[in-house]
Amino acid sequence: MSNSSWLAAVTLMIGTSLALEGHAQTPSRAEQLISYRQAMYTVLGTNFGVMGAVIQGKAPYDAQDFAQRADRVAYMGQMVEEGFPVESRSGAPTKAKPEIWDEKADFDKLLDDMQAKTRALSVAAKGGSLDQVKPAFLAAAQACKACHDRFKEK
Ligand code: ASC
């Protein structure tokens, strides 16, 4: 083989392997948006779950830790609002039902309610009393559940 044929063959091999790798590793726009949404809900749900264990008496109440998690939950509750652009409706495995985009006004109402209840929880948690925090936590949990029941796949 001539020098230039070798060069052409090697160039082709490198190009092909880069193309295959690129295909395997670069997520589509929908995949990126869906994984961003899921990451936000992971942060929200993990912090809420730790608080839930305290409310259920499975973990001790540490007022400062609880209040910090309540702030995170309220913050993430605002943030998840940007997790539902129409381009994220499909394109990767997701439990978000298509009704979110078909019945957007109803979805937004439930999202608003969750935001109000998680903000109220973060305010209540600053009081430092578990008795005060309990009803605020249960109201926030109910708001999460109301939206999941209607718009999240089981
Ligand atoms: C959680 C969690 C939810 C909510 C919901 C409240 O800890 O992961 O999705 O609470 O179950 O009812």
Short mmCIF file of N, CA and C and ligand atoms in Angstrom, two decimals:
data_model
loop_
_atom_site.label_atom_id
_atom_site.label_comp_id
_atom_site.label_asym_id
_atom_site.label_seq_id
_atom_site.Cartn_x
_atom_site.Cartn_y
_atom_site.Cartn_z
N MET A 1 0.84 -1.20 0.00
CA MET A 1 0.00 0.00 0.00
C MET A 1 0.88 1.25 0.00
N SER A 2 0.47 2.26 -0.71
CA SER A 2 1.23 3.52 -0.73
C SER A 2 1.03 4.26 0.58
N ASN A 3 1.93 5.21 0.83
CA ASN A 3 1.81 6.02 2.05
C ASN A 3 0.47 6.71 2.14
N SER A 4 0.00 7.24 1.00
CA SER A 4 -1.26 8.01 1.06
C SER A 4 -2.45 7.08 1.28
N SER A 5 -2.38 5.82 0.81
CA SER A 5 -3.48 4.88 1.08
C SER A 5 -3.55 4.53 2.57
N TRP A 6 -2.37 4.28 3.17
CA TRP A 6 -2.33 4.02 4.61
C TRP A 6 -2.94 5.17 5.39
N LEU A 7 -2.53 6.37 5.00
CA LEU A 7 -3.04 7.56 5.71
C LEU A 7 -4.57 7.63 5.59
N ALA A 8 -5.06 7.34 4.38
CA ALA A 8 -6.51 7.39 4.17
C ALA A 8 -7.21 6.33 5.01
N ALA A 9 -6.62 5.11 5.10
CA ALA A 9 -7.24 4.02 5.86
C ALA A 9 -7.28 4.35 7.35
N VAL A 10 -6.16 4.88 7.87
CA VAL A 10 -6.10 5.22 9.30
C VAL A 10 -7.08 6.36 9.62
N THR A 11 -7.12 7.33 8.75
CA THR A 11 -8.04 8.46 8.94
C THR A 11 -9.49 7.98 8.99
N LEU A 12 -9.80 7.04 8.10
CA LEU A 12 -11.16 6.49 8.05
C LEU A 12 -11.49 5.75 9.35
N MET A 13 -10.50 4.95 9.85
CA MET A 13 -10.73 4.19 11.08
C MET A 13 -10.96 5.12 12.28
N ILE A 14 -10.13 6.15 12.36
CA ILE A 14 -10.28 7.09 13.49
C ILE A 14 -11.63 7.80 13.39
N GLY A 15 -11.95 8.23 12.18
CA GLY A 15 -13.22 8.93 11.98
C GLY A 15 -14.41 8.05 12.34
N THR A 16 -14.34 6.78 11.94
CA THR A 16 -15.45 5.87 12.24
C THR A 16 -15.59 5.65 13.74
N SER A 17 -14.46 5.46 14.43
CA SER A 17 -14.56 5.19 15.86
C SER A 17 -15.05 6.43 16.62
N LEU A 18 -14.63 7.61 16.18
CA LEU A 18 -15.14 8.84 16.81
C LEU A 18 -16.64 8.98 16.58
N ALA A 19 -17.07 8.64 15.38
CA ALA A 19 -18.50 8.76 15.06
C ALA A 19 -19.32 7.81 15.93
N LEU A 20 -18.83 6.55 16.08
CA LEU A 20 -19.57 5.57 16.89
C LEU A 20 -19.62 6.00 18.34
N GLU A 21 -18.46 6.46 18.84
CA GLU A 21 -18.38 6.91 20.22
C GLU A 21 -19.31 8.09 20.44
N GLY A 22 -19.28 9.02 19.51
CA GLY A 22 -20.15 10.19 19.61
C GLY A 22 -21.60 9.78 19.67
N HIS A 23 -21.96 8.82 18.88
CA HIS A 23 -23.35 8.38 18.88
C HIS A 23 -23.71 7.75 20.22
N ALA A 24 -22.79 6.96 20.78
CA ALA A 24 -23.09 6.26 22.03
C ALA A 24 -23.10 7.23 23.21
N GLN A 25 -22.31 8.28 23.16
CA GLN A 25 -22.09 9.07 24.38
C GLN A 25 -22.79 10.42 24.42
N THR A 26 -23.15 10.97 23.28
CA THR A 26 -23.80 12.28 23.34
C THR A 26 -25.30 12.12 23.48
N PRO A 27 -25.86 12.52 24.65
CA PRO A 27 -27.30 12.37 24.82
C PRO A 27 -28.06 13.34 23.92
N SER A 28 -29.23 12.93 23.49
CA SER A 28 -30.07 13.81 22.68
C SER A 28 -30.55 14.98 23.56
N ARG A 29 -31.11 15.99 22.93
CA ARG A 29 -31.68 17.12 23.67
C ARG A 29 -32.74 16.64 24.69
N ALA A 30 -33.63 15.73 24.22
CA ALA A 30 -34.68 15.22 25.12
C ALA A 30 -34.07 14.46 26.29
N GLU A 31 -33.05 13.64 26.01
CA GLU A 31 -32.39 12.90 27.09
C GLU A 31 -31.77 13.84 28.11
N GLN A 32 -31.16 14.91 27.62
CA GLN A 32 -30.55 15.89 28.54
C GLN A 32 -31.61 16.56 29.41
N LEU A 33 -32.71 16.95 28.79
CA LEU A 33 -33.76 17.65 29.54
C LEU A 33 -34.42 16.73 30.56
N ILE A 34 -34.64 15.46 30.15
CA ILE A 34 -35.29 14.51 31.06
C ILE A 34 -34.34 14.17 32.22
N SER A 35 -33.05 14.03 31.94
CA SER A 35 -32.15 13.71 33.05
C SER A 35 -31.98 14.92 33.97
N TYR A 36 -32.05 16.13 33.43
CA TYR A 36 -32.03 17.34 34.28
C TYR A 36 -33.26 17.35 35.20
N ARG A 37 -34.43 17.08 34.64
CA ARG A 37 -35.65 17.02 35.45
C ARG A 37 -35.52 15.98 36.56
N GLN A 38 -35.04 14.78 36.18
CA GLN A 38 -34.93 13.70 37.16
C GLN A 38 -33.92 14.03 38.25
N ALA A 39 -32.84 14.73 37.87
CA ALA A 39 -31.83 15.14 38.87
C ALA A 39 -32.45 16.09 39.88
N MET A 40 -33.26 17.03 39.41
CA MET A 40 -33.91 17.97 40.33
C MET A 40 -34.83 17.23 41.29
N TYR A 41 -35.62 16.30 40.76
CA TYR A 41 -36.53 15.55 41.63
C TYR A 41 -35.77 14.62 42.58
N THR A 42 -34.59 14.16 42.17
CA THR A 42 -33.77 13.35 43.08
C THR A 42 -33.35 14.18 44.29
N VAL A 43 -32.90 15.40 44.06
CA VAL A 43 -32.49 16.28 45.17
C VAL A 43 -33.70 16.61 46.05
N LEU A 44 -34.81 16.97 45.40
CA LEU A 44 -36.05 17.28 46.13
C LEU A 44 -36.49 16.08 46.98
N GLY A 45 -36.60 14.94 46.34
CA GLY A 45 -37.14 13.74 47.02
C GLY A 45 -36.21 13.19 48.09
N THR A 46 -34.91 13.28 47.86
CA THR A 46 -33.97 12.77 48.86
C THR A 46 -34.06 13.59 50.14
N ASN A 47 -34.07 14.90 50.00
CA ASN A 47 -34.18 15.76 51.18
C ASN A 47 -35.54 15.60 51.87
N PHE A 48 -36.58 15.48 51.06
CA PHE A 48 -37.92 15.31 51.63
C PHE A 48 -38.02 13.96 52.36
N GLY A 49 -37.39 12.95 51.78
CA GLY A 49 -37.40 11.62 52.40
C GLY A 49 -36.71 11.59 53.76
N VAL A 50 -35.59 12.31 53.88
CA VAL A 50 -34.88 12.39 55.17
C VAL A 50 -35.79 13.07 56.20
N MET A 51 -36.50 14.12 55.78
CA MET A 51 -37.43 14.79 56.69
C MET A 51 -38.59 13.87 57.06
N GLY A 52 -39.04 13.08 56.10
CA GLY A 52 -40.14 12.15 56.35
C GLY A 52 -39.80 11.13 57.42
N ALA A 53 -38.56 10.66 57.42
CA ALA A 53 -38.13 9.70 58.44
C ALA A 53 -38.21 10.33 59.83
N VAL A 54 -37.88 11.61 59.93
CA VAL A 54 -37.96 12.33 61.21
C VAL A 54 -39.44 12.44 61.63
N ILE A 55 -40.29 12.82 60.69
CA ILE A 55 -41.72 12.98 60.99
C ILE A 55 -42.33 11.66 61.46
N GLN A 56 -41.85 10.56 60.86
CA GLN A 56 -42.37 9.23 61.25
C GLN A 56 -41.72 8.70 62.53
N GLY A 57 -40.82 9.47 63.12
CA GLY A 57 -40.17 9.03 64.36
C GLY A 57 -39.08 7.99 64.15
N LYS A 58 -38.66 7.83 62.88
CA LYS A 58 -37.61 6.84 62.59
C LYS A 58 -36.22 7.42 62.72
N ALA A 59 -36.15 8.74 62.83
CA ALA A 59 -34.86 9.43 63.00
C ALA A 59 -35.09 10.59 63.96
N PRO A 60 -34.05 10.95 64.71
CA PRO A 60 -34.22 12.03 65.69
C PRO A 60 -34.43 13.38 65.01
N TYR A 61 -35.15 14.28 65.68
CA TYR A 61 -35.38 15.63 65.17
C TYR A 61 -34.20 16.52 65.53
N ASP A 62 -33.51 16.96 64.50
CA ASP A 62 -32.43 17.94 64.65
C ASP A 62 -32.95 19.20 63.94
N ALA A 63 -33.37 20.19 64.73
CA ALA A 63 -34.09 21.35 64.18
C ALA A 63 -33.29 22.06 63.09
N GLN A 64 -31.99 22.16 63.28
CA GLN A 64 -31.18 22.89 62.32
C GLN A 64 -31.06 22.13 61.00
N ASP A 65 -30.84 20.82 61.10
CA ASP A 65 -30.74 19.99 59.89
C ASP A 65 -32.10 19.97 59.17
N PHE A 66 -33.15 19.86 59.94
CA PHE A 66 -34.50 19.81 59.35
C PHE A 66 -34.80 21.11 58.60
N ALA A 67 -34.45 22.24 59.22
CA ALA A 67 -34.71 23.54 58.60
C ALA A 67 -33.89 23.72 57.33
N GLN A 68 -32.67 23.23 57.35
CA GLN A 68 -31.83 23.33 56.15
C GLN A 68 -32.44 22.50 55.01
N ARG A 69 -32.90 21.30 55.34
CA ARG A 69 -33.52 20.46 54.30
C ARG A 69 -34.83 21.08 53.81
N ALA A 70 -35.57 21.70 54.71
CA ALA A 70 -36.81 22.36 54.31
C ALA A 70 -36.53 23.51 53.33
N ASP A 71 -35.44 24.24 53.58
CA ASP A 71 -35.04 25.30 52.64
C ASP A 71 -34.69 24.72 51.27
N ARG A 72 -33.95 23.61 51.28
CA ARG A 72 -33.58 22.97 50.00
C ARG A 72 -34.83 22.53 49.25
N VAL A 73 -35.76 21.92 49.99
CA VAL A 73 -36.99 21.43 49.37
C VAL A 73 -37.79 22.59 48.77
N ALA A 74 -37.88 23.71 49.51
CA ALA A 74 -38.60 24.87 48.99
C ALA A 74 -37.90 25.41 47.73
N TYR A 75 -36.58 25.44 47.77
CA TYR A 75 -35.81 25.93 46.62
C TYR A 75 -36.02 25.02 45.41
N MET A 76 -35.88 23.72 45.64
CA MET A 76 -36.06 22.78 44.53
C MET A 76 -37.50 22.78 44.03
N GLY A 77 -38.42 23.03 44.94
CA GLY A 77 -39.83 23.11 44.55
C GLY A 77 -40.07 24.22 43.54
N GLN A 78 -39.35 25.34 43.73
CA GLN A 78 -39.43 26.41 42.72
C GLN A 78 -38.72 25.97 41.43
N MET A 79 -37.61 25.31 41.59
CA MET A 79 -36.73 25.01 40.44
C MET A 79 -37.33 23.97 39.49
N VAL A 80 -38.03 22.98 40.02
CA VAL A 80 -38.55 21.92 39.14
C VAL A 80 -39.51 22.46 38.08
N GLU A 81 -39.99 23.66 38.31
CA GLU A 81 -40.85 24.31 37.32
C GLU A 81 -40.19 24.36 35.94
N GLU A 82 -38.86 24.45 35.90
CA GLU A 82 -38.20 24.49 34.60
C GLU A 82 -37.87 23.10 34.06
N GLY A 83 -38.42 22.08 34.69
CA GLY A 83 -38.14 20.71 34.26
C GLY A 83 -39.08 20.15 33.21
N PHE A 84 -40.02 20.95 32.74
CA PHE A 84 -41.06 20.39 31.86
C PHE A 84 -41.21 21.12 30.52
N PRO A 85 -40.10 21.47 29.86
CA PRO A 85 -40.27 22.04 28.51
C PRO A 85 -40.89 20.96 27.59
N VAL A 86 -41.61 21.40 26.59
CA VAL A 86 -42.33 20.44 25.74
C VAL A 86 -41.37 19.44 25.07
N GLU A 87 -40.13 19.85 24.85
CA GLU A 87 -39.14 18.94 24.23
C GLU A 87 -38.78 17.78 25.14
N SER A 88 -39.20 17.84 26.42
CA SER A 88 -38.89 16.77 27.36
C SER A 88 -40.06 15.82 27.56
N ARG A 89 -41.06 15.96 26.69
CA ARG A 89 -42.26 15.13 26.81
C ARG A 89 -41.95 13.64 26.57
N SER A 90 -41.05 13.37 25.64
CA SER A 90 -40.65 11.99 25.36
C SER A 90 -39.23 11.99 24.82
N GLY A 91 -38.67 10.79 24.69
CA GLY A 91 -37.31 10.70 24.14
C GLY A 91 -36.34 10.00 25.06
N ALA A 92 -36.80 9.64 26.25
CA ALA A 92 -36.01 8.84 27.21
C ALA A 92 -37.01 8.29 28.22
N PRO A 93 -36.61 7.21 28.92
CA PRO A 93 -37.55 6.66 29.91
C PRO A 93 -37.92 7.73 30.95
N THR A 94 -39.22 7.91 31.19
CA THR A 94 -39.71 8.92 32.14
C THR A 94 -41.06 8.49 32.70
N LYS A 95 -41.30 8.84 33.96
CA LYS A 95 -42.61 8.58 34.57
C LYS A 95 -43.55 9.77 34.42
N ALA A 96 -43.06 10.83 33.81
CA ALA A 96 -43.90 12.01 33.58
C ALA A 96 -44.93 11.67 32.50
N LYS A 97 -46.21 11.76 32.85
CA LYS A 97 -47.27 11.42 31.88
C LYS A 97 -47.45 12.54 30.84
N PRO A 98 -47.81 12.17 29.61
CA PRO A 98 -48.03 13.19 28.56
C PRO A 98 -49.13 14.19 28.92
N GLU A 99 -50.02 13.79 29.83
CA GLU A 99 -51.10 14.71 30.27
C GLU A 99 -50.55 16.01 30.86
N ILE A 100 -49.30 15.97 31.36
CA ILE A 100 -48.69 17.20 31.89
C ILE A 100 -48.77 18.32 30.85
N TRP A 101 -48.51 17.96 29.59
CA TRP A 101 -48.47 18.96 28.52
C TRP A 101 -49.84 19.15 27.87
N ASP A 102 -50.70 18.14 28.02
CA ASP A 102 -52.05 18.24 27.44
C ASP A 102 -53.00 18.99 28.37
N GLU A 103 -52.71 18.92 29.66
CA GLU A 103 -53.59 19.56 30.66
C GLU A 103 -52.74 20.47 31.53
N LYS A 104 -52.04 21.36 30.84
CA LYS A 104 -51.00 22.19 31.48
C LYS A 104 -51.54 23.07 32.61
N ALA A 105 -52.76 23.59 32.44
CA ALA A 105 -53.32 24.49 33.46
C ALA A 105 -53.52 23.74 34.78
N ASP A 106 -54.01 22.50 34.68
CA ASP A 106 -54.22 21.68 35.89
C ASP A 106 -52.88 21.32 36.52
N PHE A 107 -51.91 20.99 35.66
CA PHE A 107 -50.58 20.66 36.17
C PHE A 107 -49.98 21.86 36.91
N ASP A 108 -50.08 23.02 36.28
CA ASP A 108 -49.49 24.24 36.89
C ASP A 108 -50.13 24.56 38.23
N LYS A 109 -51.41 24.28 38.36
CA LYS A 109 -52.11 24.53 39.62
C LYS A 109 -51.55 23.63 40.73
N LEU A 110 -51.35 22.37 40.41
CA LEU A 110 -50.80 21.43 41.41
C LEU A 110 -49.35 21.78 41.75
N LEU A 111 -48.61 22.21 40.73
CA LEU A 111 -47.22 22.63 40.96
C LEU A 111 -47.17 23.87 41.86
N ASP A 112 -48.04 24.84 41.58
CA ASP A 112 -48.13 26.05 42.41
C ASP A 112 -48.44 25.69 43.86
N ASP A 113 -49.36 24.75 44.04
CA ASP A 113 -49.76 24.36 45.39
C ASP A 113 -48.57 23.73 46.14
N MET A 114 -47.83 22.86 45.44
CA MET A 114 -46.64 22.26 46.05
C MET A 114 -45.63 23.36 46.43
N GLN A 115 -45.47 24.35 45.56
CA GLN A 115 -44.52 25.44 45.85
C GLN A 115 -44.96 26.22 47.09
N ALA A 116 -46.26 26.50 47.19
CA ALA A 116 -46.78 27.24 48.36
C ALA A 116 -46.58 26.43 49.63
N LYS A 117 -46.87 25.12 49.57
CA LYS A 117 -46.79 24.29 50.77
C LYS A 117 -45.34 24.03 51.19
N THR A 118 -44.42 23.94 50.23
CA THR A 118 -43.02 23.73 50.61
C THR A 118 -42.40 25.03 51.14
N ARG A 119 -42.85 26.17 50.61
CA ARG A 119 -42.40 27.46 51.18
C ARG A 119 -42.91 27.58 52.62
N ALA A 120 -44.16 27.23 52.85
CA ALA A 120 -44.73 27.30 54.21
C ALA A 120 -43.98 26.36 55.15
N LEU A 121 -43.58 25.20 54.63
CA LEU A 121 -42.81 24.25 55.45
C LEU A 121 -41.46 24.85 55.86
N SER A 122 -40.80 25.53 54.94
CA SER A 122 -39.49 26.12 55.28
C SER A 122 -39.65 27.23 56.32
N VAL A 123 -40.76 27.96 56.24
CA VAL A 123 -41.04 28.99 57.25
C VAL A 123 -41.30 28.32 58.61
N ALA A 124 -42.15 27.31 58.61
CA ALA A 124 -42.49 26.60 59.86
C ALA A 124 -41.24 26.00 60.50
N ALA A 125 -40.34 25.45 59.66
CA ALA A 125 -39.15 24.76 60.19
C ALA A 125 -38.22 25.73 60.92
N LYS A 126 -38.28 26.99 60.56
CA LYS A 126 -37.43 27.98 61.24
C LYS A 126 -37.87 28.21 62.69
N GLY A 127 -39.11 27.84 63.01
CA GLY A 127 -39.61 27.94 64.37
C GLY A 127 -38.93 26.96 65.32
N GLY A 128 -38.44 25.85 64.77
CA GLY A 128 -37.66 24.91 65.56
C GLY A 128 -38.45 23.94 66.41
N SER A 129 -39.79 23.95 66.26
CA SER A 129 -40.58 23.00 67.05
C SER A 129 -41.18 21.91 66.17
N LEU A 130 -40.95 20.67 66.56
CA LEU A 130 -41.42 19.54 65.76
C LEU A 130 -42.95 19.53 65.64
N ASP A 131 -43.64 19.90 66.71
CA ASP A 131 -45.11 19.93 66.68
C ASP A 131 -45.65 20.92 65.65
N GLN A 132 -44.89 22.02 65.46
CA GLN A 132 -45.29 23.04 64.49
C GLN A 132 -45.01 22.58 63.06
N VAL A 133 -43.93 21.83 62.96
CA VAL A 133 -43.43 21.45 61.64
C VAL A 133 -44.24 20.30 61.03
N LYS A 134 -44.76 19.46 61.90
CA LYS A 134 -45.47 18.25 61.45
C LYS A 134 -46.62 18.54 60.50
N PRO A 135 -47.58 19.40 60.87
CA PRO A 135 -48.69 19.66 59.94
C PRO A 135 -48.24 20.30 58.63
N ALA A 136 -47.20 21.15 58.70
CA ALA A 136 -46.68 21.78 57.48
C ALA A 136 -46.04 20.73 56.58
N PHE A 137 -45.35 19.76 57.19
CA PHE A 137 -44.74 18.68 56.40
C PHE A 137 -45.83 17.84 55.74
N LEU A 138 -46.87 17.50 56.51
CA LEU A 138 -47.94 16.64 55.97
C LEU A 138 -48.68 17.34 54.83
N ALA A 139 -48.86 18.66 54.94
CA ALA A 139 -49.50 19.42 53.87
C ALA A 139 -48.64 19.40 52.60
N ALA A 140 -47.33 19.52 52.77
CA ALA A 140 -46.43 19.47 51.60
C ALA A 140 -46.45 18.08 50.97
N ALA A 141 -46.43 17.04 51.82
CA ALA A 141 -46.46 15.66 51.31
C ALA A 141 -47.75 15.41 50.53
N GLN A 142 -48.85 15.95 51.01
CA GLN A 142 -50.13 15.80 50.34
C GLN A 142 -50.10 16.49 48.97
N ALA A 143 -49.45 17.65 48.91
CA ALA A 143 -49.34 18.37 47.63
C ALA A 143 -48.47 17.58 46.63
N CYS A 144 -47.41 16.96 47.11
CA CYS A 144 -46.58 16.10 46.23
C CYS A 144 -47.44 14.98 45.67
N LYS A 145 -48.18 14.32 46.59
CA LYS A 145 -48.95 13.15 46.22
C LYS A 145 -50.07 13.49 45.23
N ALA A 146 -50.71 14.63 45.42
CA ALA A 146 -51.82 15.01 44.54
C ALA A 146 -51.35 15.09 43.09
N CYS A 147 -50.18 15.64 42.88
CA CYS A 147 -49.64 15.77 41.53
C CYS A 147 -49.18 14.41 40.99
N HIS A 148 -48.52 13.63 41.85
CA HIS A 148 -48.07 12.29 41.42
C HIS A 148 -49.25 11.42 41.02
N ASP A 149 -50.33 11.47 41.81
CA ASP A 149 -51.50 10.63 41.53
C ASP A 149 -52.06 10.90 40.13
N ARG A 150 -52.00 12.15 39.72
CA ARG A 150 -52.61 12.50 38.44
C ARG A 150 -51.61 12.46 37.28
N PHE A 151 -50.35 12.86 37.53
CA PHE A 151 -49.43 13.12 36.42
C PHE A 151 -48.16 12.27 36.40
N LYS A 152 -48.01 11.36 37.38
CA LYS A 152 -46.80 10.52 37.40
C LYS A 152 -47.18 9.06 37.24
N GLU A 153 -46.50 8.40 36.31
CA GLU A 153 -46.69 6.96 36.11
C GLU A 153 -46.29 6.23 37.38
N LYS A 154 -47.04 5.19 37.74
CA LYS A 154 -46.75 4.44 38.97
C LYS A 154 -45.38 3.76 38.90
C1 ASC B 1 -41.42 11.51 49.48
C2 ASC B 1 -41.24 11.24 48.10
C3 ASC B 1 -42.37 11.63 47.47
C4 ASC B 1 -43.29 12.26 48.43
C5 ASC B 1 -44.67 11.72 48.41
C6 ASC B 1 -45.52 12.42 49.44
O1 ASC B 1 -40.62 11.29 50.37
O2 ASC B 1 -40.21 10.68 47.51
O3 ASC B 1 -42.60 11.54 46.20
O4 ASC B 1 -42.67 12.07 49.70
O5 ASC B 1 -44.66 10.35 48.63
O6 ASC B 1 -46.76 11.82 49.55
#
